[in-house]
mmCIF file of C-alpha atoms in Angstrom:
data_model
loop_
_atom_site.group_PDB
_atom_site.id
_atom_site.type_symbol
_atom_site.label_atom_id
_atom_site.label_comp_id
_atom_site.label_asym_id
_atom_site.label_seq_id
_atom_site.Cartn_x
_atom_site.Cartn_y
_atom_site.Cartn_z
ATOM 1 C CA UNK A 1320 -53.127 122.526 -182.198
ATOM 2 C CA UNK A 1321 -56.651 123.472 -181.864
ATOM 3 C CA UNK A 1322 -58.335 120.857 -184.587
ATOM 4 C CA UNK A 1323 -58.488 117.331 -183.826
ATOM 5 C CA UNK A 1324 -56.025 114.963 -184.786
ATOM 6 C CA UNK A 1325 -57.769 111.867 -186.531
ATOM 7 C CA UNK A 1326 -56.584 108.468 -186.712
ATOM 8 C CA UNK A 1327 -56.098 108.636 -190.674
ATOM 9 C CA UNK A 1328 -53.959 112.037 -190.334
ATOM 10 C CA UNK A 1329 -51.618 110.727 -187.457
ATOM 11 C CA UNK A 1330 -51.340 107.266 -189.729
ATOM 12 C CA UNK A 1331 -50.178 109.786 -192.751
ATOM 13 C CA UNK A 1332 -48.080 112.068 -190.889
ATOM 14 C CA UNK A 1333 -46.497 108.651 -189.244
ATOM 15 C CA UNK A 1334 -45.676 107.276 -192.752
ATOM 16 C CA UNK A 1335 -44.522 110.739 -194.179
ATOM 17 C CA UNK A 1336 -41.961 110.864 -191.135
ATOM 18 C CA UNK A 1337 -40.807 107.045 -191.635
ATOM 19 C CA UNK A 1338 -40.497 107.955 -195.576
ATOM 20 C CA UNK A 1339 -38.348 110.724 -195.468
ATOM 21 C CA UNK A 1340 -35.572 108.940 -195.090
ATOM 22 C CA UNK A 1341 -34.984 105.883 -197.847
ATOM 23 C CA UNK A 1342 -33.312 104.016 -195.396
ATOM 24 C CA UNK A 1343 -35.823 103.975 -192.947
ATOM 25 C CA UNK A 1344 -36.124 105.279 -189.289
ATOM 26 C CA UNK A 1345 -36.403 104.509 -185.878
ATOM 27 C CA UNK A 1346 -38.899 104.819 -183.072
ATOM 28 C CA UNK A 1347 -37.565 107.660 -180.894
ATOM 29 C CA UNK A 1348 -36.573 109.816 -183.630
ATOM 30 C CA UNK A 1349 -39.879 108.975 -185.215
ATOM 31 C CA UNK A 1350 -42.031 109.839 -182.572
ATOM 32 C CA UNK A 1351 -39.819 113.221 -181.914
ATOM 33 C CA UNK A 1352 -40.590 114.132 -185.646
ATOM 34 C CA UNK A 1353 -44.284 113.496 -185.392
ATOM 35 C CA UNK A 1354 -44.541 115.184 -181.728
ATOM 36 C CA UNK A 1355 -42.719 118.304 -184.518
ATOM 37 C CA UNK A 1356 -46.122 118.412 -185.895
ATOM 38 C CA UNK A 1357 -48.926 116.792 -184.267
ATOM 39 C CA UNK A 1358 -49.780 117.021 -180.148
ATOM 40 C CA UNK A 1359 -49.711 113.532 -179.800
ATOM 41 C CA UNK A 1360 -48.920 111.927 -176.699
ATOM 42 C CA UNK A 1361 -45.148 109.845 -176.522
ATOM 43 C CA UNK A 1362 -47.486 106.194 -175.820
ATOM 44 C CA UNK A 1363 -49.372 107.144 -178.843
ATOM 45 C CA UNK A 1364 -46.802 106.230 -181.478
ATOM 46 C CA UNK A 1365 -45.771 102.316 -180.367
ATOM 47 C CA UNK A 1366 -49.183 101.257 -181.134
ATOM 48 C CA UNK A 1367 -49.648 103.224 -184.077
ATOM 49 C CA UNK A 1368 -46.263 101.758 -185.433
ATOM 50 C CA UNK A 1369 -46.952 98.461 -184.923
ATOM 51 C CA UNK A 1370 -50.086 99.040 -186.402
ATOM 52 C CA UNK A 1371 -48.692 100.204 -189.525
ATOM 53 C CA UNK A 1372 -46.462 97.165 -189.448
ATOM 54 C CA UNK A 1373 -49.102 94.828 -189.095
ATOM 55 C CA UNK A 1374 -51.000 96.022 -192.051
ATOM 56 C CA UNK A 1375 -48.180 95.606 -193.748
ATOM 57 C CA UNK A 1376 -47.440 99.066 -194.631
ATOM 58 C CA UNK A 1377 -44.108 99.523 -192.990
ATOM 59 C CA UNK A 1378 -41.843 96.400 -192.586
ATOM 60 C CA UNK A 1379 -39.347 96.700 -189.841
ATOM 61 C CA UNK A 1380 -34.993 95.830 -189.661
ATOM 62 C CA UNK A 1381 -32.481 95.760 -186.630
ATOM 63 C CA UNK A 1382 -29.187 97.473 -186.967
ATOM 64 C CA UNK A 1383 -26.204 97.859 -184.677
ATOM 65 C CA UNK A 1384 -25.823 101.407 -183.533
ATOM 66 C CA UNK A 1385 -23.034 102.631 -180.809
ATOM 67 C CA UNK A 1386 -22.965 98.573 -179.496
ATOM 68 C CA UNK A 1387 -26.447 98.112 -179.269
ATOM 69 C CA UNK A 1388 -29.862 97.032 -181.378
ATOM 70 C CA UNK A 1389 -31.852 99.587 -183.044
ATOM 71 C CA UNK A 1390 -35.222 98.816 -184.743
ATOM 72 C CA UNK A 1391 -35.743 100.557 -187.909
ATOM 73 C CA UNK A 1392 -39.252 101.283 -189.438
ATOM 74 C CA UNK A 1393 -39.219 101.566 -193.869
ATOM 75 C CA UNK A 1394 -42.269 102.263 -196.201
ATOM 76 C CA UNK A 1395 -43.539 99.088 -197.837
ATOM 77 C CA UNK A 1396 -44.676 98.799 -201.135
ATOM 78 C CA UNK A 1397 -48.072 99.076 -200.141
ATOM 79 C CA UNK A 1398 -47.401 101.210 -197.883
ATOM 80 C CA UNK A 1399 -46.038 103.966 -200.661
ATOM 81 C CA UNK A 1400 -49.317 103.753 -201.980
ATOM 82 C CA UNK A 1401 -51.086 104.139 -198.837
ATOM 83 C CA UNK A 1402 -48.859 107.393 -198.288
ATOM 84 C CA UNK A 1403 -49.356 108.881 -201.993
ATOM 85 C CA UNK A 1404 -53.214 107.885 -201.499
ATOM 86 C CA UNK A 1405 -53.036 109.733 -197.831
ATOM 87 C CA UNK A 1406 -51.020 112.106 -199.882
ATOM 88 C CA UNK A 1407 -54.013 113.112 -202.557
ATOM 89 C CA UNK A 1408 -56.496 113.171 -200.222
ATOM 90 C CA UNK A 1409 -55.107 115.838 -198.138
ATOM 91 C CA UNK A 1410 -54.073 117.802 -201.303
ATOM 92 C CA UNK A 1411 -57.881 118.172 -201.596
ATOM 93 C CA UNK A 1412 -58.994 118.458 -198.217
ATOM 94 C CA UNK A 1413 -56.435 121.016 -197.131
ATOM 95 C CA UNK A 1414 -57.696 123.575 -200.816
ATOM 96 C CA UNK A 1415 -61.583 122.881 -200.283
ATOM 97 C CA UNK A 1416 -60.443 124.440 -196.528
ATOM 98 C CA UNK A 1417 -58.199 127.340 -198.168
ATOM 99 C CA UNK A 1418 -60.016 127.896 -200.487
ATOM 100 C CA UNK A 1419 -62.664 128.628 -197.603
ATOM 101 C CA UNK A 1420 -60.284 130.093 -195.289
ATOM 102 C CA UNK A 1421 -58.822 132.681 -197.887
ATOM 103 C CA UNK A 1422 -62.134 133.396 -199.947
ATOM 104 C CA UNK A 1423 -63.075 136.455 -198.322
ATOM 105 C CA UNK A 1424 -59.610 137.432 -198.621
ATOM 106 C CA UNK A 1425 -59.503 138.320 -202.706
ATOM 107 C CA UNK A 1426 -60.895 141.578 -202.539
ATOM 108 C CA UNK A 1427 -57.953 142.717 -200.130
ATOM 109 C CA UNK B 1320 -40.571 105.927 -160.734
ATOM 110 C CA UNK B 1321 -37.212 104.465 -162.730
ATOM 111 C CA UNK B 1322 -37.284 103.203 -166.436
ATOM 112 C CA UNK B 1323 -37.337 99.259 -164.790
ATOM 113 C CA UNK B 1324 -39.626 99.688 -162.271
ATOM 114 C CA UNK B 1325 -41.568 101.216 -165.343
ATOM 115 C CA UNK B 1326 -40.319 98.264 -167.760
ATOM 116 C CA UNK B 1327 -41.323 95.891 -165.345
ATOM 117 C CA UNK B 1328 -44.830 97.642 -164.667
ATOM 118 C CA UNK B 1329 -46.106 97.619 -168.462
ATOM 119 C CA UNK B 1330 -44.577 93.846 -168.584
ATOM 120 C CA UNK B 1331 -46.913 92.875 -165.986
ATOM 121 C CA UNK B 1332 -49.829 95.278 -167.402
ATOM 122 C CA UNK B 1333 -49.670 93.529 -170.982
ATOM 123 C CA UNK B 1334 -49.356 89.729 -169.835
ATOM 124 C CA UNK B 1335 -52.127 88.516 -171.313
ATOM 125 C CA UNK B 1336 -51.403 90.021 -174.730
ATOM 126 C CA UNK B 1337 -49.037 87.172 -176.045
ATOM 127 C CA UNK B 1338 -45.540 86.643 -175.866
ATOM 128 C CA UNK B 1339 -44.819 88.552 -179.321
ATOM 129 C CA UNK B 1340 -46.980 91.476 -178.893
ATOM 130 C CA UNK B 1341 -45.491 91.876 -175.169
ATOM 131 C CA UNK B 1342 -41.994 91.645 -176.380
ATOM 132 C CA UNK B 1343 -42.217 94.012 -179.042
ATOM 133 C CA UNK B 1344 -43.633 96.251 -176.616
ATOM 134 C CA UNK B 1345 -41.018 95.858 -173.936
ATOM 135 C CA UNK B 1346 -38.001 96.298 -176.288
ATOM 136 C CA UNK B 1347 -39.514 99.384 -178.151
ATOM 137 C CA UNK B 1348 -39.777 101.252 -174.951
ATOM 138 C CA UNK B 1349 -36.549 99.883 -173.406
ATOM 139 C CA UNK B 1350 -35.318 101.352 -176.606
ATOM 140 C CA UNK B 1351 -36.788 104.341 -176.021
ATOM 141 C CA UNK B 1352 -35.329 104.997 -173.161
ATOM 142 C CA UNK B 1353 -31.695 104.444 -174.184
ATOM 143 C CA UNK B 1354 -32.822 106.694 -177.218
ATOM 144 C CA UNK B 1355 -33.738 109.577 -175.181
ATOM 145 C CA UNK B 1356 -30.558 109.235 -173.081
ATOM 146 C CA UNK B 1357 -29.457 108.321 -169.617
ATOM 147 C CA UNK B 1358 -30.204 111.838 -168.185
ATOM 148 C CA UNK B 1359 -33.839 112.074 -169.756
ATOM 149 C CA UNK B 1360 -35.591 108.988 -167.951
ATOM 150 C CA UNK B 1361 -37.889 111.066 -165.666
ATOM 151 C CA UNK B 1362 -38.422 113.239 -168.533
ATOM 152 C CA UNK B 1363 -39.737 110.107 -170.931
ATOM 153 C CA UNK B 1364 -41.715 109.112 -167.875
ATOM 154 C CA UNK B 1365 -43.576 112.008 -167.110
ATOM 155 C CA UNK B 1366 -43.940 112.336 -171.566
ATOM 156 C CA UNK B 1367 -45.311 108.660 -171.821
ATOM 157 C CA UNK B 1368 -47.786 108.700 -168.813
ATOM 158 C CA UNK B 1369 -47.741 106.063 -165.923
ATOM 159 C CA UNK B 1370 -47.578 102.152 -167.440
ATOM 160 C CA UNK B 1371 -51.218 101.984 -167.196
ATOM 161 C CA UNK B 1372 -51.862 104.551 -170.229
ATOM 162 C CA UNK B 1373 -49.236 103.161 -172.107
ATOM 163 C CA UNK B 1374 -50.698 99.524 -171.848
ATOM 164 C CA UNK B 1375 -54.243 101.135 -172.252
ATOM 165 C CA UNK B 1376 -53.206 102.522 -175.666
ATOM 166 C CA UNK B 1377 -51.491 99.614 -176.791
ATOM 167 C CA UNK B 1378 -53.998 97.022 -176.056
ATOM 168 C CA UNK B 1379 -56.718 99.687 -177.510
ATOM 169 C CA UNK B 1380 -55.024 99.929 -180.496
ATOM 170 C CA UNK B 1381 -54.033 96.552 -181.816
ATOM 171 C CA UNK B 1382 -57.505 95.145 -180.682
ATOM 172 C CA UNK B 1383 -58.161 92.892 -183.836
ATOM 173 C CA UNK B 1384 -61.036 95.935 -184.467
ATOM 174 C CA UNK B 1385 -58.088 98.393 -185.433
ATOM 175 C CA UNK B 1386 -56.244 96.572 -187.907
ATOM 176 C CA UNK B 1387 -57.914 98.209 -190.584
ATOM 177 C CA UNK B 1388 -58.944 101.886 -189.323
ATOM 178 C CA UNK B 1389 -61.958 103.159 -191.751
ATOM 179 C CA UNK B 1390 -63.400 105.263 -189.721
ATOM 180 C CA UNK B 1391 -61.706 108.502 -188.369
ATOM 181 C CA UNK B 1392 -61.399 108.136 -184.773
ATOM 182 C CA UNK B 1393 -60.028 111.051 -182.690
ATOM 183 C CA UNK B 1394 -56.687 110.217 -180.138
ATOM 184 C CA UNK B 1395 -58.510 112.166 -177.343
ATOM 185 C CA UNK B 1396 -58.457 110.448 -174.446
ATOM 186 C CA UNK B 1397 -62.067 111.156 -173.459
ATOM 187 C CA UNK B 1398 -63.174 109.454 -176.948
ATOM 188 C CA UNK B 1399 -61.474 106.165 -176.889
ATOM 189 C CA UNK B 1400 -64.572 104.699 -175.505
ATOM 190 C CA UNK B 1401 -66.248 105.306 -178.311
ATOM 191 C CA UNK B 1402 -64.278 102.551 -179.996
ATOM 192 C CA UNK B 1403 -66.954 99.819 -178.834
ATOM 193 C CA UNK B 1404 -68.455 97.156 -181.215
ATOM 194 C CA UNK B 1405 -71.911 98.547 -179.947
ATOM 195 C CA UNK B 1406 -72.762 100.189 -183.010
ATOM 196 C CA UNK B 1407 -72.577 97.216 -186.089
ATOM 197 C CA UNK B 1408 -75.196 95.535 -183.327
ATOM 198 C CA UNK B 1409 -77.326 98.422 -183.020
ATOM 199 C CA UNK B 1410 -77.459 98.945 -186.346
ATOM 200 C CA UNK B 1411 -78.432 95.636 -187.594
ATOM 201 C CA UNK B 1412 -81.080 95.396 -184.758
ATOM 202 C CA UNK B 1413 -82.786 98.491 -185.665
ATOM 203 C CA UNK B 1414 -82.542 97.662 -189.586
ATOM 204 C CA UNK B 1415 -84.036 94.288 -188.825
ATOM 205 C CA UNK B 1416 -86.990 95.708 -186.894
ATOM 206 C CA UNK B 1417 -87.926 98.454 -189.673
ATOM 207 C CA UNK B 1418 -87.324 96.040 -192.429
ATOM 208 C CA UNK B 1419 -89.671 93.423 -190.510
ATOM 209 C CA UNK B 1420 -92.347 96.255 -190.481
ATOM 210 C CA UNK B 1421 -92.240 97.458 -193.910
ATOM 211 C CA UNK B 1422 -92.508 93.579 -194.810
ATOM 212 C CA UNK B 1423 -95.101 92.464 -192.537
ATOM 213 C CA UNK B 1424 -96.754 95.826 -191.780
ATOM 214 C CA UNK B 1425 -99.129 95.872 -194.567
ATOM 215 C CA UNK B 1426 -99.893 92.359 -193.998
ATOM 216 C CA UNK B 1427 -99.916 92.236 -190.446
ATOM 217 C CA UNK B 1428 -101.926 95.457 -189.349
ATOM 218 C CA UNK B 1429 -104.602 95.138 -191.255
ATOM 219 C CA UNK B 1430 -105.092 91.118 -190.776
ATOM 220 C CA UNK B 1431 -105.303 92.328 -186.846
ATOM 221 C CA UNK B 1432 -107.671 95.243 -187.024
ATOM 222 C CA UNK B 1433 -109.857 92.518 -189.813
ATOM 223 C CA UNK B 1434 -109.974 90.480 -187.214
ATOM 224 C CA UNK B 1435 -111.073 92.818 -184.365
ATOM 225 C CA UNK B 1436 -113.509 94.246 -186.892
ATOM 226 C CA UNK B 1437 -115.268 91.027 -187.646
ATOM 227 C CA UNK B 1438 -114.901 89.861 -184.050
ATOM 228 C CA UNK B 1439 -117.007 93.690 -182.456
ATOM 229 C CA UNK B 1440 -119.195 93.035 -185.824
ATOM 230 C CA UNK B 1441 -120.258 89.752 -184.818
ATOM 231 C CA UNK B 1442 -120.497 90.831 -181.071
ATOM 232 C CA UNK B 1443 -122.789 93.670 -182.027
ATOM 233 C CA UNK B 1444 -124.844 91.425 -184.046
ATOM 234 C CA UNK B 1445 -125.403 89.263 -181.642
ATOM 235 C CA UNK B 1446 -126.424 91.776 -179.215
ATOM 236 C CA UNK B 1447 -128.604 92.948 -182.128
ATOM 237 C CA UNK B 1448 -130.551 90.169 -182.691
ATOM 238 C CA UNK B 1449 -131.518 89.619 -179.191
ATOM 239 C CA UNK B 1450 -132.719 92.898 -179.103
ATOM 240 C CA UNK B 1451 -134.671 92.695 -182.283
ATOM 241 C CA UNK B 1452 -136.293 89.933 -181.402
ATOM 242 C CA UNK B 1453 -137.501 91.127 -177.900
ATOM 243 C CA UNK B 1454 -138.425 94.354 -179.388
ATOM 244 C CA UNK B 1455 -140.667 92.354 -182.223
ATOM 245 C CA UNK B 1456 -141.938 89.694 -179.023
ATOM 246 C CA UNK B 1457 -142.620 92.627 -177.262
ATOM 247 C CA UNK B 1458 -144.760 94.047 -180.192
ATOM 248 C CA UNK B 1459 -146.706 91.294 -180.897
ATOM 249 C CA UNK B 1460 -147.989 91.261 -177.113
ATOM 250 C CA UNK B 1461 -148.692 94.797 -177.278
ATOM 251 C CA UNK B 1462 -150.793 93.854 -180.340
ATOM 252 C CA UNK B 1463 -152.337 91.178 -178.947
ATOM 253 C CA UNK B 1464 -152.747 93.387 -175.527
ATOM 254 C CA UNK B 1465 -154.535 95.971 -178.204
ATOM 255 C CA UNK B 1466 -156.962 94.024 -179.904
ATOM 256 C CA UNK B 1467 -158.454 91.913 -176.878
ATOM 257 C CA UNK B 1468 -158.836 95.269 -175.010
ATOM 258 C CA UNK B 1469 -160.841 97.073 -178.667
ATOM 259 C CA UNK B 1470 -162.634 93.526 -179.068
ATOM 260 C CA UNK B 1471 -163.564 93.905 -175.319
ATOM 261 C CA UNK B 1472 -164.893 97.583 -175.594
ATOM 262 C CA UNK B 1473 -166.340 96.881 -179.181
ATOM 263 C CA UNK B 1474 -168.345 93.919 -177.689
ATOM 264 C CA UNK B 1475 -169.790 95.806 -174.742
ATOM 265 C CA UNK B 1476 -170.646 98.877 -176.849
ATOM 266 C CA UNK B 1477 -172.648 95.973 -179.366
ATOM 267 C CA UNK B 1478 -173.930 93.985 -176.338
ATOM 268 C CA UNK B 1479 -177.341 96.044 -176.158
ATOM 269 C CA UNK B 1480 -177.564 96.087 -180.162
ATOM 270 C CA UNK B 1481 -176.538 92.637 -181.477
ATOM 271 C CA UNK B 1482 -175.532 90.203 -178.518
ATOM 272 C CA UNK B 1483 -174.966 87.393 -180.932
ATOM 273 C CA UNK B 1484 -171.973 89.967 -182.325
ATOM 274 C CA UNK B 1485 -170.906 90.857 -178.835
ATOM 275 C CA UNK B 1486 -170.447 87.451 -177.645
ATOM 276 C CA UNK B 1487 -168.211 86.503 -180.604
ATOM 277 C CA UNK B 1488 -166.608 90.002 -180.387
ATOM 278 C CA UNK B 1489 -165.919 88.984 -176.413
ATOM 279 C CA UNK B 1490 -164.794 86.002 -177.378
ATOM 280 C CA UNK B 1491 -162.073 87.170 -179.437
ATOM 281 C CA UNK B 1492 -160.966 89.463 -176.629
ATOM 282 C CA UNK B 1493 -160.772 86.707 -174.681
ATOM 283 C CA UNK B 1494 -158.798 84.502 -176.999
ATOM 284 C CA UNK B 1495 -156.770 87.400 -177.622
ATOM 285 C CA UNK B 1496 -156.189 88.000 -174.129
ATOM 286 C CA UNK B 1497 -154.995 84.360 -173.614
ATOM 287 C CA UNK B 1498 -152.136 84.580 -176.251
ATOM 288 C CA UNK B 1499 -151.113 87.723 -174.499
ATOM 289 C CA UNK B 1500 -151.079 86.004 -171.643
ATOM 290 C CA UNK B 1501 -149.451 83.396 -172.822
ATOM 291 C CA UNK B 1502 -147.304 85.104 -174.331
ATOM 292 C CA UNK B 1503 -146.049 87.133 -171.566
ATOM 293 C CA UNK B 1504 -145.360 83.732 -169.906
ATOM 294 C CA UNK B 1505 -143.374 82.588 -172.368
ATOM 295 C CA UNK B 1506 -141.451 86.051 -172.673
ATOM 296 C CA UNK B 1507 -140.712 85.835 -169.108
ATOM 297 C CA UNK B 1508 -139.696 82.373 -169.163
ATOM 298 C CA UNK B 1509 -137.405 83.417 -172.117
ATOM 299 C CA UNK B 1510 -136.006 85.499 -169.988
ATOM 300 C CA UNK B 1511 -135.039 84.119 -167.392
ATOM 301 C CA UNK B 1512 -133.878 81.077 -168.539
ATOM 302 C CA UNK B 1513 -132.583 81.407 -171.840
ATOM 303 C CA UNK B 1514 -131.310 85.278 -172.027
ATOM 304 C CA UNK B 1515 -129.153 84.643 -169.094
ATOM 305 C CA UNK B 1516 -127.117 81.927 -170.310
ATOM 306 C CA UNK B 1517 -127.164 83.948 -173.720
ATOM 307 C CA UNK B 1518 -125.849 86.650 -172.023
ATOM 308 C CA UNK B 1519 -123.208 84.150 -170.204
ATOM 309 C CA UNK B 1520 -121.866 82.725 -173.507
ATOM 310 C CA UNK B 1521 -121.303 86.370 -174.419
ATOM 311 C CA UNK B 1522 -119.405 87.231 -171.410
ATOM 312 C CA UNK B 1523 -117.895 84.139 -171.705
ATOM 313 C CA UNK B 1524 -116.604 84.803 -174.792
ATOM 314 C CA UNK B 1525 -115.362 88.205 -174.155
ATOM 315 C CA UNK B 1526 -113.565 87.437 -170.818
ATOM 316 C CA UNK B 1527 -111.950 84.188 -172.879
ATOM 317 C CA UNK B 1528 -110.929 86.173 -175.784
ATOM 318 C CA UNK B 1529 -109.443 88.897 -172.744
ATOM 319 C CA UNK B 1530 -107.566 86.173 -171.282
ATOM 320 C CA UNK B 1531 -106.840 84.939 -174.215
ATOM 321 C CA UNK B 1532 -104.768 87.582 -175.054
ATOM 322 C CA UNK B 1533 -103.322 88.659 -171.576
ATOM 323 C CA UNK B 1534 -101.837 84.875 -171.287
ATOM 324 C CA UNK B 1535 -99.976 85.615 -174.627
ATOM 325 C CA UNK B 1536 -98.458 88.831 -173.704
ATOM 326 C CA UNK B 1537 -97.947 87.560 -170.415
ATOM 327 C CA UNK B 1538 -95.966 84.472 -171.758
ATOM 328 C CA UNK B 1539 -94.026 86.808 -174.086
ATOM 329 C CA UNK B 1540 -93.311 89.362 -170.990
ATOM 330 C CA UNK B 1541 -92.024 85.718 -168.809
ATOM 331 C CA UNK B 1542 -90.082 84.950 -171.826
ATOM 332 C CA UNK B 1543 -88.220 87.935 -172.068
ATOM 333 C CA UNK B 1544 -86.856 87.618 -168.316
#
């Protein structure tokens, strides 16, 4: 991608990705989804995780998978809201930039 | 490079972080690895960077300063730096400095120039009066000069008509001529005896007030070092 990927945008993109499943998800799979959408190098995701967890908006579970541990990352409360508020704020970022984009475009 | 050698690379690389933070670390990546498979270690190793970059972003990113990401700060490499506490400091320095002149500036600047003004109006005064007053000594010799050189003609012209009138005429010359005289001693005495150490105090004065000032700025410049 061409545009610059901020810190708030990788932040929603990593919730969005954790959220889409109820159960929660884990780190590799994760960071394959995000890499689906963003350029973002593989070392960038770990701290932005942990990050996340810290703040409290995604809380973190072990489960047994094929004889070993596997760490799963879930949407707190808070951080639903921090996703619906990331949520609303690109709804109107991303139509003030359509709406630019595809202005000239009526006329056609 | 194998995953351990790697493991055992960031390990080292993020000792000083804590025990919790390191372990956290250590088993998401070891994780990682078994995630991506057995056959895709050199590819994960070539995706994640050397264990430098990975402890790099790690310790850049749960610096206490992160926690709670305001700003929009861009993952490019080449801007992480801009991540420093430099500009809070900056800020407040600069804000402290403008506020202190829009307080104190309208006090300040013109209690300063006041004082220079009153200071070069009391030096020119000076200067001033000592020339007024040896223009106005001056002028009464040349008066003096004036009237015992008329009384002198005046009495010679009368000397054949009235004598009686010449003599006194002559005789106010000379008296005349003996408080120029005198005068002119005194001036000169004046002059040099009292106009010089006038003339000191005022250099005197100047040079101290010059020092005066250089020893503050100089103390402030020391100061500083």
């Amino acid at each position: 991608m061409v545009f610059n990927t901020g810190a708030a945008l990788l932040d929603a993109i990593t919730l969005a990705v954790v959220h889409q499943d109820e159960e929660g998800t884990y780190g590799y799979k994760i960071t394959q989804e995000v890499r689906g959408v963003l350029e973002v190098s593989e070392s960038t995701l770990y701290p932005v995780l942990r990050r996340l967890q810290k703040n409290g908006f995604l809380e973190v579970y072990d489960q047994e998978c094929a004889g070993r541990n596997r760490r799963y990352y879930k949407l707190t409360e808070e951080g639903k809201k921090q996703m619906a508020f990331y949520k609303k704020e690109w709804k109107e970022y991303s139509t003030k930039v359509s709406a630019i984009f595809e202005g000239g475009n009526i006329g056609e | 490079m194998n995953k351990f050698e790697f493991l055992k690379q960031l390990e080292m690389l993020l000792s000083d972080l804590g025990e919790e933070e390191r372990k956290e670390a250590l088993d998401y990546y070891e994780e990682y690895f078994l995630e991506a498979g057995e056959g895709k270690e050199a590819d994960v190793i070539r995706e994640l960077g050397s264990p430098n970059e990975v402890a790099y972003k790690i310790r850049e990113e749960l610096s206490d300063k992160n926690l709670a990401p305001i700003e929009e700060t861009s993952y490019e490499e080449d801007n992480v730096q801009e991540r420093s506490s430099k500009k809070p400091m900056n800020f407040w320095k600069i804000g402290c400095i403008v506020l202190a002149c829009i307080i104190f500036g309208p006090v300040v600047i013109p209690t300063v120039l006041g004082l220079l003004g009153g200071l070069l109006g009391i030096l020119v005064a000076a200067v001033a009066v000592v020339l007024a007053l040896g223009v106005a000594a001056i002028a009464i010799m040349v008066v003096f000069a004036i009237v015992a050189v008329v009384l002198f003609v005046y009495g010679i012209v009368k000397l054949v008509v009235s004598p009686i009138t010449a003599i006194l005429l002559l005789g106010g010359s000379l008296i005349a001529l003996a408080i120029f005289i005198l005068l002119v001693f005194a001036a000169i005495k004046l002059c040099v005896n009292v106009l010089p150490s006038v003339w000191g105090w005022l250099v005197d004065g100047v040079v101290g007030i010059y020092h005066w000032g250089k020893g503050k700025v100089g103390g402030y410049l020391n100061g500083r070092k």
